[in-house]
Coordinates of C-alpha atoms in Angstrom, one line a residue:
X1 CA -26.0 -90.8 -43.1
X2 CA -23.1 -88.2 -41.6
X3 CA -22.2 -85.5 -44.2
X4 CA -18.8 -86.2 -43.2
X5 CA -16.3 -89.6 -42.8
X6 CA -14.5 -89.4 -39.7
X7 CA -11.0 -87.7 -40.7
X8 CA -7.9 -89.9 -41.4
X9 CA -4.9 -89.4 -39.1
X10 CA -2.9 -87.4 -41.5
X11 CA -4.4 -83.8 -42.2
X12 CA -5.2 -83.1 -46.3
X13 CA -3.8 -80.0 -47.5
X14 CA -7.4 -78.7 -47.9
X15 CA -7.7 -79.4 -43.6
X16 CA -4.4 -77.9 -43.1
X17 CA -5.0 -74.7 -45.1
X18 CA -8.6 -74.3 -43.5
X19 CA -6.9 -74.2 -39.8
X20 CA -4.8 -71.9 -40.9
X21 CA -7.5 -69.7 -42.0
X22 CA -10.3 -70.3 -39.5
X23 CA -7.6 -68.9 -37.3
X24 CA -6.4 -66.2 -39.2
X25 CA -5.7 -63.0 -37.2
X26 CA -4.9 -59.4 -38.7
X27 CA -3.1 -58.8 -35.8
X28 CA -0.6 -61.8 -36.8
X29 CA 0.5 -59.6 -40.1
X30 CA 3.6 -57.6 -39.7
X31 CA 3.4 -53.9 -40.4
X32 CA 6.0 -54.5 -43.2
X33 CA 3.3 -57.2 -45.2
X34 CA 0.7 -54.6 -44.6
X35 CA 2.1 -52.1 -46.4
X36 CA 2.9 -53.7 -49.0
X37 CA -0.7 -55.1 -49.5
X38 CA -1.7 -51.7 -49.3
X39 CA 0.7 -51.1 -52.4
X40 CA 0.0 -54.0 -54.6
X41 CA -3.8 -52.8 -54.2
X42 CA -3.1 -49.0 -55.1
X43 CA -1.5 -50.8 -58.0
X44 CA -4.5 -52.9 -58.8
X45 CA -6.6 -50.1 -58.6
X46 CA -4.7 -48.1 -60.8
X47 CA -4.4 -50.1 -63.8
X48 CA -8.4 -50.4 -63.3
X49 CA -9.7 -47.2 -63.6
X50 CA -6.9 -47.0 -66.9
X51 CA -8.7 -50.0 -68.5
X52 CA -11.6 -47.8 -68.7
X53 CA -10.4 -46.5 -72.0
X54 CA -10.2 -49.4 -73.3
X55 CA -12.6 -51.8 -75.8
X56 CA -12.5 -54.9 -74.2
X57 CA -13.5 -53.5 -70.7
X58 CA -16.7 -51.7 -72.9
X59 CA -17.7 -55.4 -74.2
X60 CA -17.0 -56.4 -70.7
X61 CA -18.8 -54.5 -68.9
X62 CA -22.3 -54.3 -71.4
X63 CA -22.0 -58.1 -71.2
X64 CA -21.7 -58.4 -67.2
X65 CA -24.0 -55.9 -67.1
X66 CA -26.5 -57.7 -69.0
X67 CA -26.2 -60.6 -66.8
X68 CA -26.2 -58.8 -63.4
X69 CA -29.5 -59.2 -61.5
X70 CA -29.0 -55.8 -59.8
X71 CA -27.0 -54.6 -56.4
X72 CA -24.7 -52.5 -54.6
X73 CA -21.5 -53.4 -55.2
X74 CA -19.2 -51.2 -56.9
X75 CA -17.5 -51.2 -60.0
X76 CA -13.7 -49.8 -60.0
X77 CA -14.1 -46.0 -62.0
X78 CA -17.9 -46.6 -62.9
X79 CA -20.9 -45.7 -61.7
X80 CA -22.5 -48.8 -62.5
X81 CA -23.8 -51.0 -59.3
X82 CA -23.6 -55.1 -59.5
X83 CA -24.4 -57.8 -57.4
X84 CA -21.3 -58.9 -55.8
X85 CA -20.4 -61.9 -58.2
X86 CA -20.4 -59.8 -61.1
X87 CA -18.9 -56.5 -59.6
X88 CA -16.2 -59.3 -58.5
X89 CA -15.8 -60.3 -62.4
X90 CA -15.8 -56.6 -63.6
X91 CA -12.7 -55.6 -61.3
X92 CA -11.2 -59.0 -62.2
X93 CA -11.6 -57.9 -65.7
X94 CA -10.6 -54.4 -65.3
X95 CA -7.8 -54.9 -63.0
X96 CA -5.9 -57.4 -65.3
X97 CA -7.1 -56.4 -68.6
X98 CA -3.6 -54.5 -69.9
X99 CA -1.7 -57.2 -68.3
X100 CA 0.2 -54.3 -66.0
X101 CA -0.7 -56.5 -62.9
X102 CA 1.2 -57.5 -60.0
X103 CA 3.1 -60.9 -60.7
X104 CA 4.1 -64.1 -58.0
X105 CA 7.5 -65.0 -59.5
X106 CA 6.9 -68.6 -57.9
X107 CA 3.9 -69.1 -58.5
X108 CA 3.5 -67.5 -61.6
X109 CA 0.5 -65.8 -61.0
X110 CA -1.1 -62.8 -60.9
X111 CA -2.7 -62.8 -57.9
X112 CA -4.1 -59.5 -56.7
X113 CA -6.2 -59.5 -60.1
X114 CA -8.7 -62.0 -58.0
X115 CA -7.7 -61.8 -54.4
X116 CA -8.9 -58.0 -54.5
X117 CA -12.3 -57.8 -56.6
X118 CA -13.3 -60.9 -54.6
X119 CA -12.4 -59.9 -50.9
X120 CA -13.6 -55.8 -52.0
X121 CA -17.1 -57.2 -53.1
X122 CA -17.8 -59.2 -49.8
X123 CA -16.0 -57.1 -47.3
X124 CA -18.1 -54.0 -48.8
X125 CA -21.1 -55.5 -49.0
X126 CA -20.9 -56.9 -45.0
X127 CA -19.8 -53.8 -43.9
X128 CA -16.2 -54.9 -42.7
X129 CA -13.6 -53.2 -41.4
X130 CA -10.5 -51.8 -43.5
X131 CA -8.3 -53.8 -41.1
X132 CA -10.6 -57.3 -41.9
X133 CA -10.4 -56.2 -45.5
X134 CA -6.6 -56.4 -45.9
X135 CA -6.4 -59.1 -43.6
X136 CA -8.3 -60.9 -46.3
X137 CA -6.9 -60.2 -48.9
X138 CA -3.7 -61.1 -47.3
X139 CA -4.4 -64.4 -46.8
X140 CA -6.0 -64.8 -50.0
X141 CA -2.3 -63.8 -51.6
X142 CA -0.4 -66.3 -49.1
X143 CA -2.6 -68.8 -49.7
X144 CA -2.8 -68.1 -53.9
X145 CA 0.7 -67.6 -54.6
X146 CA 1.6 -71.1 -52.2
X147 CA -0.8 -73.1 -54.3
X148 CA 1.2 -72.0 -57.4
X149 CA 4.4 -72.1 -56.2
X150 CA 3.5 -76.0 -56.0
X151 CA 3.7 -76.5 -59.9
X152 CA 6.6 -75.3 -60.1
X153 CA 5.8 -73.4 -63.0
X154 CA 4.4 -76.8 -64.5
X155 CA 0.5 -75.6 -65.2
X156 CA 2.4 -73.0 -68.2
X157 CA 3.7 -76.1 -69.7
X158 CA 0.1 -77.9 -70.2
X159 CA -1.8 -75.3 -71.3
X160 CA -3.5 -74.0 -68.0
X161 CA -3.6 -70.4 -66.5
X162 CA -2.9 -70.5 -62.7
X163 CA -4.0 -66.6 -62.2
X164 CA -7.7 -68.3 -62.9
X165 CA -7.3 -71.6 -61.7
X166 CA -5.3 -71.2 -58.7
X167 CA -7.0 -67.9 -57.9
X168 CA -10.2 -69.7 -57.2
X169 CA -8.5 -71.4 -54.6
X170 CA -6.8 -68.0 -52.4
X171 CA -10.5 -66.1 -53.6
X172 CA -11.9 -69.2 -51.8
X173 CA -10.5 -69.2 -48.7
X174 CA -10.1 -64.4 -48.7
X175 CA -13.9 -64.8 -49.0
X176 CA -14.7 -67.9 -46.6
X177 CA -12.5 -66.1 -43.8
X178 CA -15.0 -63.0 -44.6
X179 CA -18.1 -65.1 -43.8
X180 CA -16.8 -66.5 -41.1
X181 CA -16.2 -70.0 -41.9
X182 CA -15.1 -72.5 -39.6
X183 CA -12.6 -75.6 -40.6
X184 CA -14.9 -77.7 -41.8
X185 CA -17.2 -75.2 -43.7
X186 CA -13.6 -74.2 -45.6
X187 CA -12.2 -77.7 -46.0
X188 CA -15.9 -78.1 -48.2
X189 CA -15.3 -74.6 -49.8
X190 CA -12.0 -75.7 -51.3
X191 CA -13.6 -79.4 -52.1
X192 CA -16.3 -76.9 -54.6
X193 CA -13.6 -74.5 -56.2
X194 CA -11.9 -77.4 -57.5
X195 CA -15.1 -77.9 -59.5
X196 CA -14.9 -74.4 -60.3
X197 CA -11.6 -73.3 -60.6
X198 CA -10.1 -72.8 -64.5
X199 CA -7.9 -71.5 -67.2
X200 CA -6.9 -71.7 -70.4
X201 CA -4.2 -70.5 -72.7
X202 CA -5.2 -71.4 -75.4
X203 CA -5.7 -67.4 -75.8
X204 CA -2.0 -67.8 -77.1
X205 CA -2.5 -69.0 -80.3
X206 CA -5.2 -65.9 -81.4
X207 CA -4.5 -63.3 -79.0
X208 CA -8.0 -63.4 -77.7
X209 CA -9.2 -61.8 -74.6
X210 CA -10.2 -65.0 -72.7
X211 CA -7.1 -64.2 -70.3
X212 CA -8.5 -61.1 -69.2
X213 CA -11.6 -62.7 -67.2
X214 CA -10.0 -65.4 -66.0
X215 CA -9.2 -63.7 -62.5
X216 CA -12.8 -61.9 -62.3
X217 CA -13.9 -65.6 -62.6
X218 CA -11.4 -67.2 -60.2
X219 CA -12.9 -64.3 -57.5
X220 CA -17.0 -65.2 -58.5
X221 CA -15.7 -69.3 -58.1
X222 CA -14.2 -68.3 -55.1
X223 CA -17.3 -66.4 -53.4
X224 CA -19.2 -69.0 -54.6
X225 CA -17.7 -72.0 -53.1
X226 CA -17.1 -70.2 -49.8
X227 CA -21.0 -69.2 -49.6
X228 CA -21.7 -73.2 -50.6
X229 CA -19.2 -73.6 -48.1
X230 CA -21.4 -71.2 -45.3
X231 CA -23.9 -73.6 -45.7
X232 CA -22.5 -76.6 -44.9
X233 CA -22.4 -77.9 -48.8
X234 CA -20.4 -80.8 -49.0
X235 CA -16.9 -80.6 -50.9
X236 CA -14.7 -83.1 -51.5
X237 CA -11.8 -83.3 -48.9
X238 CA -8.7 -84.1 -51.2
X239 CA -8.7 -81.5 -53.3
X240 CA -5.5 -81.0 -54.1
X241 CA -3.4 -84.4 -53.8
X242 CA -6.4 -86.5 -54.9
X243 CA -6.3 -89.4 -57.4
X244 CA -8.4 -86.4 -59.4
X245 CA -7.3 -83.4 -57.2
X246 CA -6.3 -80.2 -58.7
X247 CA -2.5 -81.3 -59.0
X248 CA -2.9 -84.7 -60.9
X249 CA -5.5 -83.8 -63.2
X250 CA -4.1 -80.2 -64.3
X251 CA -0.4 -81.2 -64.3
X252 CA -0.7 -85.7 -64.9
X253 CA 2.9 -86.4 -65.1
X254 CA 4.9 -83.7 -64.1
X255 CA 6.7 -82.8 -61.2
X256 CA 5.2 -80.9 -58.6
X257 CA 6.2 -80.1 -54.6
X258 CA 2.7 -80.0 -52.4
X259 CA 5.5 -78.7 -49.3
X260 CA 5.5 -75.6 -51.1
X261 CA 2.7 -74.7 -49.8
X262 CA 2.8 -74.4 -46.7
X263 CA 6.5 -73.8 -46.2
X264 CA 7.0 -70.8 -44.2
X265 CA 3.2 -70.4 -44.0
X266 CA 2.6 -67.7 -40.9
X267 CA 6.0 -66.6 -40.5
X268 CA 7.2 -66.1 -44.4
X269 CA 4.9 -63.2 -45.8
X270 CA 4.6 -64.2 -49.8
X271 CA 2.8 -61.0 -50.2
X272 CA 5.7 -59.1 -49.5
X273 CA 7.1 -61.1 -52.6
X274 CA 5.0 -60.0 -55.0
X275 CA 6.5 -58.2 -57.9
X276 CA 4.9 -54.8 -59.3
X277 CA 5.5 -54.7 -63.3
X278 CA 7.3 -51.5 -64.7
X279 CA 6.4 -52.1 -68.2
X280 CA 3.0 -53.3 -69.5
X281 CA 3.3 -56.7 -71.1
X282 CA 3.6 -60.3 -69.7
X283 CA 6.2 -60.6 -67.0
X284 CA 8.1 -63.1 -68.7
X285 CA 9.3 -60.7 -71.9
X286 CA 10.5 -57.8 -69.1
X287 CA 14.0 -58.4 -68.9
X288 CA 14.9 -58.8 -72.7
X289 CA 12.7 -55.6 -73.0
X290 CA 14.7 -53.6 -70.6
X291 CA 17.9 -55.0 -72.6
X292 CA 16.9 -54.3 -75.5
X293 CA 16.1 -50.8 -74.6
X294 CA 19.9 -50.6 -73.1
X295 CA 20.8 -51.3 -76.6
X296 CA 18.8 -48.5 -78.0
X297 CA 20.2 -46.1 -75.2
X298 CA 23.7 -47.2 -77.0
X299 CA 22.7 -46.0 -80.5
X300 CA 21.6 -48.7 -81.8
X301 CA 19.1 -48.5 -84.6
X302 CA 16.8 -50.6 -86.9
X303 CA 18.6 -49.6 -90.2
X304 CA 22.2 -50.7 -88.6
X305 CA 20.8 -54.7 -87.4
X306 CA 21.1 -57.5 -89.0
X307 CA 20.2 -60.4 -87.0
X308 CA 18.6 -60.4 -83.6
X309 CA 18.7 -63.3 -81.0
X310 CA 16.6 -63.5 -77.5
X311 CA 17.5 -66.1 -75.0
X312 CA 14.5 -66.8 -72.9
X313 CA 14.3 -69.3 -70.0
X314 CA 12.8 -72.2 -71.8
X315 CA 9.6 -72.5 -69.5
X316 CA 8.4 -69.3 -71.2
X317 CA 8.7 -70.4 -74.6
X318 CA 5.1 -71.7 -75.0
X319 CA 4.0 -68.2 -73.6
X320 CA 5.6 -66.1 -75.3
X321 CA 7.6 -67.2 -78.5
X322 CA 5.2 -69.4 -80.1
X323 CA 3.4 -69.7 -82.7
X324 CA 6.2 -67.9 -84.2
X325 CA 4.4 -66.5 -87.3
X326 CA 2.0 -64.8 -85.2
X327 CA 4.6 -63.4 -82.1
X328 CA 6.6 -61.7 -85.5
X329 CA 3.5 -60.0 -86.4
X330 CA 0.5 -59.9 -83.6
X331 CA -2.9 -59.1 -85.2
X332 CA -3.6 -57.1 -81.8
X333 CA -2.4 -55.9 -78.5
X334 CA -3.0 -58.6 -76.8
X335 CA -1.2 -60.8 -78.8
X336 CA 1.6 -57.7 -79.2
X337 CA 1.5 -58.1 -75.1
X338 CA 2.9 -61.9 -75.0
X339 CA 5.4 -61.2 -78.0
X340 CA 8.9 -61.3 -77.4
X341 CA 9.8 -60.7 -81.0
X342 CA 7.5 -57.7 -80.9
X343 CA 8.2 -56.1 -77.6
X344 CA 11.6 -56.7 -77.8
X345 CA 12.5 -54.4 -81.6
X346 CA 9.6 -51.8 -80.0
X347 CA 12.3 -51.5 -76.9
X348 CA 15.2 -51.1 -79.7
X349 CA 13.5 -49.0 -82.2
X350 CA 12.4 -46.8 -79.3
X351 CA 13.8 -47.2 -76.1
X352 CA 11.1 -47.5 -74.2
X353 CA 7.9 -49.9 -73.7
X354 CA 4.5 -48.0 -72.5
X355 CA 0.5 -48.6 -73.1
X356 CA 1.3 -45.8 -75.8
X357 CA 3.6 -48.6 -77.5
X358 CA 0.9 -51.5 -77.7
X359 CA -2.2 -49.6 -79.2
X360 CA -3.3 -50.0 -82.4
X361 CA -1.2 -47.6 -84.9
X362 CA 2.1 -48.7 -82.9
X363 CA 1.5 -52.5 -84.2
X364 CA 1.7 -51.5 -88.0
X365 CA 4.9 -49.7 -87.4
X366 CA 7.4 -50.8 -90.6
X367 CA 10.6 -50.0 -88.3
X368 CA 9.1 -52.6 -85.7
X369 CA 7.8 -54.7 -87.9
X370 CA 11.0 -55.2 -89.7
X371 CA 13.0 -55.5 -86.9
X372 CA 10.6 -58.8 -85.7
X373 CA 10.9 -60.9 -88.6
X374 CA 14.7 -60.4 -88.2
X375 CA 14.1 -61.8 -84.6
X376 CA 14.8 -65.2 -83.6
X377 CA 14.7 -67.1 -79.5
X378 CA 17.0 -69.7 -77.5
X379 CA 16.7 -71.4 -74.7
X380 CA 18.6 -69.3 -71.9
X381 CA 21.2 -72.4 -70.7
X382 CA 21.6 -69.6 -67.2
X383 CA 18.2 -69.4 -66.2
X384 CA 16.9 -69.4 -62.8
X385 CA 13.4 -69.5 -63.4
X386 CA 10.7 -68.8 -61.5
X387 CA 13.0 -67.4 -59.0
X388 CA 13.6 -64.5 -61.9
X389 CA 11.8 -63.9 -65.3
X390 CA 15.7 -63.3 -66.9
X391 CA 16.7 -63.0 -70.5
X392 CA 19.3 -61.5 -72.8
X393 CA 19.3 -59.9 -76.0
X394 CA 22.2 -60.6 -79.0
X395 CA 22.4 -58.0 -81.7
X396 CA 24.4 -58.5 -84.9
X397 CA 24.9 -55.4 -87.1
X398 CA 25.3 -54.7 -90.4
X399 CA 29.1 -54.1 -89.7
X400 CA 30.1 -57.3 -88.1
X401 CA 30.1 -56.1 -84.5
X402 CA 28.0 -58.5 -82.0
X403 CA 26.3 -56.6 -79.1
X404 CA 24.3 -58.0 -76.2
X405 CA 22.8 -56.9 -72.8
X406 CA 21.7 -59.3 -70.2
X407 CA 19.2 -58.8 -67.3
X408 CA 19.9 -61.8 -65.5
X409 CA 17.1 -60.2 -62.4
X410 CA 14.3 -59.0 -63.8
X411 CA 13.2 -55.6 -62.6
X412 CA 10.5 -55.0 -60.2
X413 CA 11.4 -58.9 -59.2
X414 CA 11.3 -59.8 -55.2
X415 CA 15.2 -59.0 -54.6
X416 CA 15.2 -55.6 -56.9
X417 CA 11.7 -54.5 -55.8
X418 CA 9.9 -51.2 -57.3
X419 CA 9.9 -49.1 -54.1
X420 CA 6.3 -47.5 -52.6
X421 CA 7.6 -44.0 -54.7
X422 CA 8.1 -45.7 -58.2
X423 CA 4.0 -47.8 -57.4
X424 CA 2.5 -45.0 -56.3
X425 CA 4.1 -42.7 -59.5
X426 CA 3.2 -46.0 -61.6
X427 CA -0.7 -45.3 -59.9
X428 CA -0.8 -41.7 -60.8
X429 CA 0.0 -42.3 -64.6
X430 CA -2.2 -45.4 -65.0
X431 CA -5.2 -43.5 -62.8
X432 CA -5.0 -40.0 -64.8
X433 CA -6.1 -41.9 -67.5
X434 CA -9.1 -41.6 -66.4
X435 CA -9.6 -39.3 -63.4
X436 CA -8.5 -35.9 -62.7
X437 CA -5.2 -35.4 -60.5
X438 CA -7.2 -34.4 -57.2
X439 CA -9.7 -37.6 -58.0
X440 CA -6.1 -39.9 -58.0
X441 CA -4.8 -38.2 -55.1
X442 CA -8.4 -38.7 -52.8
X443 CA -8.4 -42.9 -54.1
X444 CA -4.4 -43.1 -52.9
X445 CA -5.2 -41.7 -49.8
X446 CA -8.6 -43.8 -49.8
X447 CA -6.5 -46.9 -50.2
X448 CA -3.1 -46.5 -48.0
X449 CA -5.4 -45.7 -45.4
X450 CA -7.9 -48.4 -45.3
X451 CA -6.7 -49.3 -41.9
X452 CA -8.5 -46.7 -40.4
X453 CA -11.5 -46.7 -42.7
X454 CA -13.8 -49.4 -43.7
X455 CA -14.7 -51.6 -46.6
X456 CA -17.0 -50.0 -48.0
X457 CA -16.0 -46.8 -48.0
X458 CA -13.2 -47.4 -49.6
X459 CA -15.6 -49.5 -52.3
X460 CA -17.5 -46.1 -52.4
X461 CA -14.6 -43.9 -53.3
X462 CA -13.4 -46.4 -55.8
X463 CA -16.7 -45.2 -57.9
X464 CA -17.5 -42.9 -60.3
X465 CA -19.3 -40.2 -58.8

């Protein structure tokens, strides 16, 4: 019996995104993509070692920890040594545990928060160039951020989290181009992560942490299938437009494009689409934030408010308006993190929005609090979403005036970009969290110069010493 049918005329997606990638070349990225993968990992890497301070990375950690059978790959800030699945996990965990990680308008996904722990734990532990590093994770993002683009923002809408289920997928083929894969070996690999890949939100409803493994877990599917893949493990070859591919089975009646994604693929970079977050809380809830702190910068002030209205594209409504009892009053930061009623009168009370703003003291505030019960949503009838997480903010005041402030272009979105300045400034403050200034300085150079190092060295200055 042949492990394989002979192959139809028409290519699969799964056939024509393993080409691609068996024949993936660092020397096809331009310098302008490079460097911006260089950035969005500086980012990454940043927001890691500040999760250290943090509970859930703690319970995280001792968890993984007990699990791990022993190795040498590195945990981001710690000292502590993992096999590579679970040091993959651990940096999924850490790098997207404050939600302060780089977002794929498009494809509505956080991508790096996979792509990197995945392609860091295999290139380090094969001893891989800095260049084959990048190039990895490169692809991993082209190849991530496509898949999600496909949906159309549709997986939101059923309850599914593409950062974990679509990550898989990029983590997949980052880590099968690492191992050296041929077609075939990665058509199989991405036949396996769609028994692999997955994401839930229902995490919603309680503010639990299931979110913030959900990455980590997309990069261990993704290393898994790939290795399965290695050894000539058979996958199934539709694994995307299938009567039970990824696509039917996640989104069933909904709409969604498969030419999205490969449009433009080897001559329009997505990574250098990939929007850094300026304030710490899910991407969808940044413009009425920034409005809202506008308003504050006006003299507005809680005392003066009578009634406060957010318009939010409607695809985000799920995410981050409802249940409404629970956005007006999150039990935790978490929950505080996906709460436009909450986020939005923390921006108006205080003009700002920073970690400082979401731990636990901040969330009994009577100012905030007050201002979130007089906080309502509406659809936004101008949105353009996913080209821009948009939104406006509508104050009425005590006196009968009606103010409002629209950010119609998010900031830090693909056409008004945070520049390398404002990410590395965003690195320093997240990183001296938990490292001294000279420590921050020797991982930036570490990182933006991993060209002309190798993998695991830069894994090696990413640890605690």
């Amino acid at each position: 019996m042949k492990d394989h049918a002979e192959a139809p005329a028409t290519l699969a997606l799964s056939e024509t995104l393993a080409r691609y990638a068996a024949g993936f070349e660092a020397a096809a990225i331009p310098a302008s993509a490079r460097e911006r993968a260089r950035l969005l990992m500086l980012d990454s890497i940043g927001i890691a070692l500040a999760s250290h301070g943090y509970e859930f990375s703690r319970r995280a950690l001792a968890a993984i920890g007990e699990l791990d059978g022993g190795g040498d790959s590195v945990v981001i800030g710690s000292s502590r040594r993992m096999d590579p699945r679970n040091a993959a996990l651990a940096n999924g965990v850490l790098i997207h545990g404050l939600d302060y990680d780089d977002t794929h308008a498009r494809g509505v996904i956080h991508a790096t928060a996979s792509v990197l722990p995945a392609v860091l734990a295999v290139a380090a532990r094969d001893d891989r160039s800095g260049a084959d590093m990048l190039a990895a994770y490169v692809l991993g993002m082209e190849v991530a951020t496509r898949l999600g683009a496909v949906a159309k923002g549709g997986f939101h809408q059923v309850g599914f989290h593409p950062t974990g289920l679509i990550g898989a997928f990029g983590c997949t083929l980052a880590a099968g181009w690492l191992l050296g894969l041929d077609a075939q070996q990665l058509v199989d690999a991405q036949g396996i992560a769609l028994s692999t890949a997955s994401g839930s939100l229902e995490f919603l409803n309680d503010g639990a942490w299931n979110k913030r493994m959900h990455p980590g877990w997309a990069a261990c599917a993704g290393i898994t299938s790939a290795t399965f893949g290695k050894h000539r493990y058979t996958g199934t070859r539709l694994a995307y437009e299938g009567r039970f591919g990824l696509y039917a089975s996640h989104l069933g009646a909904l709409d969604y494009d498969l030419g999205l994604a490969t449009a433009g693929l080897g001559t329009q970079w997505e990574v250098e689409r990939v929007s850094v977050k300026p304030l710490p809380a899910c991407h969808f809830t940044h413009a009425a934030v920034d409005a809202a702190a506008r308003l504050h910068a006006q003299g507005v002030r809680p005392e003066q408010v009578r009634r406060i209205t957010v318009l939010v594209p409607a695809e985000v409504v799920k995410t981050v308006c409802e249940p409404e009892a629970s956005k007006r009053k999150p039990a935790n930061s978490y929950e505080a993190q996906f709460s436009i009623p909450y986020l939005v009168a923390t921006a108006l009370c205080k003009g700002r929005l920073t970690l400082d703003d979401l731990e636990e003291a901040a969330l009994h505030d009577p100012a905030v609090l007050g201002l979130c019960a007089l906080t309502d949503y509406r659809h936004d009838p101008d949105s353009d979403f996913p080209l821009h997480y948009g939104g406006e903010v509508i104050v009425e005041l005590q006196d009968g005036r009606t103010l409002r402030e629209r950010e119609a272009v998010n900031r830090g979105a693909e056409d008004r970009p945070l520049g390398a300045d404002d990410i590395r400034a965003k690195f320093h403050d997240n990183a001296r969290r938990q490292v001294s200034a000279e420590r921050a300085a020797a991982i930036e150079a570490c990182v933006l110069g991993l060209e002309q190092g190798s993998a695991r060295a830069l894994a090696q200055g990413l640890a605690q010493a």
